[in-house]
mmCIF file of C-alpha atoms in Angstrom:
data_model
loop_
_atom_site.group_PDB
_atom_site.id
_atom_site.type_symbol
_atom_site.label_atom_id
_atom_site.label_comp_id
_atom_site.label_asym_id
_atom_site.label_seq_id
_atom_site.Cartn_x
_atom_site.Cartn_y
_atom_site.Cartn_z
ATOM 1 C CA UNK A 1443 79.265 -24.903 -50.017
ATOM 2 C CA UNK A 1444 81.022 -22.165 -51.970
ATOM 3 C CA UNK A 1445 83.216 -19.646 -50.203
ATOM 4 C CA UNK A 1446 81.225 -16.766 -48.753
ATOM 5 C CA UNK A 1447 77.914 -18.636 -49.072
ATOM 6 C CA UNK A 1448 75.696 -18.383 -45.976
ATOM 7 C CA UNK A 1449 75.282 -21.453 -43.801
ATOM 8 C CA UNK A 1450 71.924 -23.233 -44.008
ATOM 9 C CA UNK A 1451 69.347 -21.300 -41.997
ATOM 10 C CA UNK A 1452 71.538 -18.210 -41.831
ATOM 11 C CA UNK A 1453 70.718 -14.984 -43.664
ATOM 12 C CA UNK A 1454 73.133 -13.861 -46.364
ATOM 13 C CA UNK A 1455 75.407 -10.874 -45.640
ATOM 14 C CA UNK A 1456 73.432 -8.783 -48.115
ATOM 15 C CA UNK A 1457 70.134 -9.662 -46.472
ATOM 16 C CA UNK A 1458 71.541 -8.799 -43.045
ATOM 17 C CA UNK A 1459 72.881 -5.508 -44.357
ATOM 18 C CA UNK A 1460 69.544 -4.661 -45.962
ATOM 19 C CA UNK A 1461 67.715 -5.281 -42.686
ATOM 20 C CA UNK A 1462 70.292 -3.268 -40.741
ATOM 21 C CA UNK A 1463 69.996 -0.331 -43.131
ATOM 22 C CA UNK A 1464 66.200 -0.438 -43.070
ATOM 23 C CA UNK A 1465 66.179 -0.525 -39.263
ATOM 24 C CA UNK A 1466 68.726 2.310 -39.128
ATOM 25 C CA UNK A 1467 66.597 4.443 -41.447
ATOM 26 C CA UNK A 1468 63.398 3.802 -39.502
ATOM 27 C CA UNK A 1469 65.105 4.666 -36.211
ATOM 28 C CA UNK A 1470 66.670 7.786 -37.704
ATOM 29 C CA UNK A 1471 63.274 8.851 -39.036
ATOM 30 C CA UNK A 1472 61.702 9.050 -35.552
ATOM 31 C CA UNK A 1473 61.114 12.839 -35.101
ATOM 32 C CA UNK A 1474 62.018 13.183 -31.435
ATOM 33 C CA UNK A 1475 62.244 16.991 -31.466
ATOM 34 C CA UNK A 1476 58.868 17.264 -33.207
ATOM 35 C CA UNK A 1477 57.285 14.935 -30.628
ATOM 36 C CA UNK A 1478 58.819 16.767 -27.660
ATOM 37 C CA UNK A 1479 57.691 20.190 -28.881
ATOM 38 C CA UNK A 1480 54.246 18.819 -29.692
ATOM 39 C CA UNK A 1481 53.859 17.327 -26.221
ATOM 40 C CA UNK A 1482 55.427 20.286 -24.414
ATOM 41 C CA UNK A 1483 53.720 23.168 -26.209
ATOM 42 C CA UNK A 1484 51.141 21.682 -28.575
ATOM 43 C CA UNK A 1485 52.962 23.331 -31.507
ATOM 44 C CA UNK A 1486 53.791 21.653 -34.801
ATOM 45 C CA UNK A 1487 57.527 22.246 -35.220
ATOM 46 C CA UNK A 1488 57.125 22.173 -38.996
ATOM 47 C CA UNK A 1489 55.067 25.356 -38.736
ATOM 48 C CA UNK A 1490 57.400 27.153 -36.340
ATOM 49 C CA UNK A 1491 60.500 29.166 -37.208
ATOM 50 C CA UNK A 1492 62.387 27.532 -40.052
ATOM 51 C CA UNK A 1493 60.082 24.501 -40.175
ATOM 52 C CA UNK A 1494 63.082 22.309 -39.410
ATOM 53 C CA UNK A 1495 62.430 19.415 -37.002
ATOM 54 C CA UNK A 1496 65.857 19.570 -35.342
ATOM 55 C CA UNK A 1497 67.047 20.760 -31.953
ATOM 56 C CA UNK A 1498 67.885 24.333 -33.033
ATOM 57 C CA UNK A 1499 64.359 25.049 -34.195
ATOM 58 C CA UNK A 1500 63.031 23.300 -31.093
ATOM 59 C CA UNK A 1501 64.954 25.839 -29.004
ATOM 60 C CA UNK A 1502 63.280 28.672 -30.898
ATOM 61 C CA UNK A 1503 59.845 27.124 -30.608
ATOM 62 C CA UNK A 1504 59.898 25.777 -27.057
ATOM 63 C CA UNK A 1505 62.987 27.074 -25.287
ATOM 64 C CA UNK A 1506 66.528 25.908 -24.606
ATOM 65 C CA UNK A 1507 65.728 23.015 -22.187
ATOM 66 C CA UNK A 1508 63.418 21.350 -24.710
ATOM 67 C CA UNK A 1509 65.910 21.899 -27.531
ATOM 68 C CA UNK A 1510 68.776 20.389 -25.557
ATOM 69 C CA UNK A 1511 66.567 17.492 -24.542
ATOM 70 C CA UNK A 1512 65.672 16.968 -28.202
ATOM 71 C CA UNK A 1513 69.334 16.946 -29.258
ATOM 72 C CA UNK A 1514 70.123 13.894 -27.129
ATOM 73 C CA UNK A 1515 67.755 11.365 -28.770
ATOM 74 C CA UNK A 1516 68.477 12.887 -32.200
ATOM 75 C CA UNK A 1517 72.168 12.129 -31.628
ATOM 76 C CA UNK A 1518 71.411 8.727 -30.115
ATOM 77 C CA UNK A 1519 69.534 7.606 -33.207
ATOM 78 C CA UNK A 1520 72.776 8.078 -35.144
ATOM 79 C CA UNK A 1521 74.925 6.453 -32.479
ATOM 80 C CA UNK A 1522 72.840 3.312 -31.940
ATOM 81 C CA UNK A 1523 72.859 2.069 -35.562
ATOM 82 C CA UNK A 1524 76.646 2.447 -35.777
ATOM 83 C CA UNK A 1525 77.231 0.559 -32.525
ATOM 84 C CA UNK A 1526 74.498 -2.034 -32.988
ATOM 85 C CA UNK A 1527 73.347 -2.511 -36.560
ATOM 86 C CA UNK A 1528 76.776 -1.953 -38.093
ATOM 87 C CA UNK A 1529 78.455 -4.798 -36.165
ATOM 88 C CA UNK A 1530 75.345 -6.946 -36.664
ATOM 89 C CA UNK A 1531 75.673 -6.630 -40.421
ATOM 90 C CA UNK A 1532 79.451 -6.977 -40.414
ATOM 91 C CA UNK A 1533 79.194 -10.191 -38.403
ATOM 92 C CA UNK A 1534 77.579 -11.815 -41.420
ATOM 93 C CA UNK A 1535 80.332 -10.758 -43.791
ATOM 94 C CA UNK A 1536 84.077 -10.339 -44.108
ATOM 95 C CA UNK A 1537 85.470 -8.550 -41.049
ATOM 96 C CA UNK A 1538 87.197 -6.034 -43.318
ATOM 97 C CA UNK A 1539 83.755 -4.758 -44.253
ATOM 98 C CA UNK A 1540 82.853 -3.878 -40.659
ATOM 99 C CA UNK A 1541 83.814 -0.165 -40.861
ATOM 100 C CA UNK A 1542 81.930 0.220 -44.142
ATOM 101 C CA UNK A 1543 78.876 -1.472 -42.628
ATOM 102 C CA UNK A 1544 78.990 0.865 -39.642
ATOM 103 C CA UNK A 1545 79.284 3.941 -41.887
ATOM 104 C CA UNK A 1546 76.383 2.695 -44.016
ATOM 105 C CA UNK A 1547 74.203 2.197 -40.920
ATOM 106 C CA UNK A 1548 75.006 5.706 -39.695
ATOM 107 C CA UNK A 1549 74.295 7.173 -43.128
ATOM 108 C CA UNK A 1550 70.927 5.419 -43.221
ATOM 109 C CA UNK A 1551 70.035 6.918 -39.837
ATOM 110 C CA UNK A 1552 70.996 10.416 -41.038
ATOM 111 C CA UNK A 1553 68.904 9.895 -44.177
ATOM 112 C CA UNK A 1554 65.993 8.912 -41.960
ATOM 113 C CA UNK A 1555 66.314 12.119 -39.951
ATOM 114 C CA UNK A 1556 66.515 14.289 -43.068
ATOM 115 C CA UNK A 1557 63.761 12.460 -44.946
ATOM 116 C CA UNK A 1558 61.499 10.827 -42.315
ATOM 117 C CA UNK A 1559 58.802 8.567 -43.650
ATOM 118 C CA UNK A 1560 56.645 9.424 -40.623
ATOM 119 C CA UNK A 1561 56.441 13.134 -41.561
ATOM 120 C CA UNK A 1562 56.096 12.968 -45.307
ATOM 121 C CA UNK A 1563 59.881 12.959 -45.861
ATOM 122 C CA UNK A 1564 60.218 16.515 -44.547
ATOM 123 C CA UNK A 1565 62.871 16.385 -41.864
ATOM 124 C CA UNK A 1566 65.848 18.038 -40.260
ATOM 125 C CA UNK A 1567 69.348 18.963 -41.343
ATOM 126 C CA UNK A 1568 71.123 15.870 -40.018
ATOM 127 C CA UNK A 1569 73.648 17.589 -37.751
ATOM 128 C CA UNK A 1570 72.775 15.962 -34.422
ATOM 129 C CA UNK A 1571 72.192 12.524 -35.933
ATOM 130 C CA UNK A 1572 75.415 12.777 -37.938
ATOM 131 C CA UNK A 1573 77.309 13.753 -34.792
ATOM 132 C CA UNK A 1574 75.947 10.681 -33.055
ATOM 133 C CA UNK A 1575 77.037 8.464 -35.929
ATOM 134 C CA UNK A 1576 80.572 9.893 -35.873
ATOM 135 C CA UNK A 1577 80.687 9.461 -32.111
ATOM 136 C CA UNK A 1578 80.021 5.769 -32.679
ATOM 137 C CA UNK A 1579 82.706 5.522 -35.371
ATOM 138 C CA UNK A 1580 85.432 7.298 -33.382
ATOM 139 C CA UNK A 1581 84.749 9.580 -30.423
ATOM 140 C CA UNK A 1582 87.853 11.644 -31.222
ATOM 141 C CA UNK A 1583 86.377 12.818 -34.528
ATOM 142 C CA UNK A 1584 83.257 13.952 -32.733
ATOM 143 C CA UNK A 1585 85.273 15.646 -29.969
ATOM 144 C CA UNK A 1586 87.408 17.649 -32.404
ATOM 145 C CA UNK A 1587 84.413 18.693 -34.487
ATOM 146 C CA UNK A 1588 82.456 19.537 -31.360
ATOM 147 C CA UNK A 1589 85.272 21.765 -30.111
ATOM 148 C CA UNK A 1590 85.231 23.648 -33.422
ATOM 149 C CA UNK A 1591 81.438 23.997 -33.213
ATOM 150 C CA UNK A 1592 81.634 25.484 -29.714
ATOM 151 C CA UNK A 1593 84.475 27.847 -30.633
ATOM 152 C CA UNK A 1594 82.682 29.171 -33.729
ATOM 153 C CA UNK A 1595 79.341 29.421 -31.948
ATOM 154 C CA UNK A 1596 80.707 31.467 -29.061
ATOM 155 C CA UNK A 1597 82.780 33.626 -31.429
ATOM 156 C CA UNK A 1598 79.991 34.394 -33.911
ATOM 157 C CA UNK A 1599 76.739 33.165 -32.284
ATOM 158 C CA UNK A 1600 75.721 31.687 -35.637
ATOM 159 C CA UNK A 1601 74.588 28.085 -35.179
ATOM 160 C CA UNK A 1602 74.549 27.474 -38.933
ATOM 161 C CA UNK A 1603 78.127 28.698 -39.419
ATOM 162 C CA UNK A 1604 79.276 26.620 -36.457
ATOM 163 C CA UNK A 1605 77.629 23.540 -37.971
ATOM 164 C CA UNK A 1606 79.194 24.131 -41.407
ATOM 165 C CA UNK A 1607 82.723 24.597 -40.024
ATOM 166 C CA UNK A 1608 82.256 21.584 -37.778
ATOM 167 C CA UNK A 1609 81.267 19.636 -40.889
ATOM 168 C CA UNK A 1610 84.493 20.700 -42.631
ATOM 169 C CA UNK A 1611 86.469 19.551 -39.606
ATOM 170 C CA UNK A 1612 85.005 16.047 -39.483
ATOM 171 C CA UNK A 1613 86.625 14.544 -42.633
ATOM 172 C CA UNK A 1614 89.907 16.337 -41.943
ATOM 173 C CA UNK A 1615 90.031 14.952 -38.410
ATOM 174 C CA UNK A 1616 89.033 11.483 -39.622
ATOM 175 C CA UNK A 1617 91.758 11.513 -42.257
ATOM 176 C CA UNK A 1618 94.433 12.555 -39.763
ATOM 177 C CA UNK A 1619 93.359 10.097 -37.073
ATOM 178 C CA UNK A 1620 92.419 7.052 -39.155
ATOM 179 C CA UNK A 1621 94.122 7.513 -42.508
ATOM 180 C CA UNK A 1622 92.913 9.117 -45.752
ATOM 181 C CA UNK A 1623 91.119 6.036 -47.101
ATOM 182 C CA UNK A 1624 89.333 4.923 -43.943
ATOM 183 C CA UNK A 1625 85.558 4.534 -44.425
ATOM 184 C CA UNK A 1626 84.936 7.128 -41.707
ATOM 185 C CA UNK A 1627 86.602 9.769 -43.907
ATOM 186 C CA UNK A 1628 84.122 9.138 -46.706
ATOM 187 C CA UNK A 1629 81.216 9.084 -44.273
ATOM 188 C CA UNK A 1630 82.362 12.339 -42.669
ATOM 189 C CA UNK A 1631 82.852 13.971 -46.079
ATOM 190 C CA UNK A 1632 79.341 12.946 -47.128
ATOM 191 C CA UNK A 1633 77.985 14.379 -43.873
ATOM 192 C CA UNK A 1634 79.780 17.685 -44.529
ATOM 193 C CA UNK A 1635 78.254 17.934 -48.010
ATOM 194 C CA UNK A 1636 74.823 17.211 -46.554
ATOM 195 C CA UNK A 1637 75.277 19.871 -43.859
ATOM 196 C CA UNK A 1638 76.420 22.363 -46.494
ATOM 197 C CA UNK A 1639 73.433 21.697 -48.742
ATOM 198 C CA UNK A 1640 70.924 21.729 -45.884
ATOM 199 C CA UNK A 1641 72.270 25.082 -44.633
ATOM 200 C CA UNK A 1642 71.951 26.969 -47.923
ATOM 201 C CA UNK A 1643 69.251 29.238 -46.537
ATOM 202 C CA UNK A 1644 71.315 29.943 -43.425
ATOM 203 C CA UNK A 1645 74.293 30.957 -45.558
ATOM 204 C CA UNK A 1646 72.091 33.270 -47.627
ATOM 205 C CA UNK A 1647 70.741 34.941 -44.487
ATOM 206 C CA UNK A 1648 74.210 35.312 -42.997
ATOM 207 C CA UNK A 1649 75.376 37.075 -46.166
ATOM 208 C CA UNK A 1650 72.277 39.279 -46.043
ATOM 209 C CA UNK A 1651 72.762 40.016 -42.343
ATOM 210 C CA UNK A 1652 69.360 38.612 -41.382
ATOM 211 C CA UNK A 1653 70.423 35.314 -39.788
ATOM 212 C CA UNK A 1654 69.345 35.227 -36.110
ATOM 213 C CA UNK A 1655 72.044 34.678 -33.522
ATOM 214 C CA UNK A 1656 72.105 32.299 -30.574
ATOM 215 C CA UNK A 1657 71.880 33.227 -26.891
ATOM 216 C CA UNK A 1658 69.017 35.646 -27.309
ATOM 217 C CA UNK A 1659 65.900 35.852 -25.164
ATOM 218 C CA UNK A 1660 62.694 34.049 -26.143
ATOM 219 C CA UNK A 1661 61.144 37.382 -27.087
ATOM 220 C CA UNK A 1662 64.068 38.356 -29.293
ATOM 221 C CA UNK A 1663 63.971 34.978 -31.020
ATOM 222 C CA UNK A 1664 60.266 35.392 -31.692
ATOM 223 C CA UNK A 1665 60.874 38.789 -33.297
ATOM 224 C CA UNK A 1666 63.940 37.710 -35.289
ATOM 225 C CA UNK A 1667 64.480 35.443 -38.270
ATOM 226 C CA UNK A 1668 64.726 31.690 -38.269
ATOM 227 C CA UNK A 1669 67.147 29.007 -39.384
#
């Protein structure tokens, strides 16, 4: 058999990768926050606040406990593909491809969250799922970005600004920790660009002074704007 050819009865590396990416997308597309808010309050999260199906809008629609609970599975659906599907795909190919496979699996999960097939491709902004994927790639990248997110959030109370500056931090931290050409750097940079694009409306409202701030009461959130 030629070098790199799959053994008889064994799927080719490309077939394994395709299955891993498809599974990662389908897992990432599961709208956990939408389901939790629907079960908890009967509301359709797409018709509440910003219409976003992520944890931040879940907080506005159903309260902080539900939003925090929604964040965990949204992050897990980015973490699991990196830890599971990435190595599964890389096991069928050259070991040097393993980091690229893991990044690809995480990216597929983020794409699923942003464009879920189950909700007509109208999804969230990818922050929680992207954080989970980076946690799987290297927990230090996630920890540094998370520290920036917390610092900006408590300083400004703008969730969108905290997410954008966290996104900037991710590729910088990845480059310092793993080297400038590590696959995680490219994955983190792509995540930052996605976060930036998905937060265009937040940036416009911040400039206009109409962006709602965190840590307000339920009543204040209901009377304020949405992200």
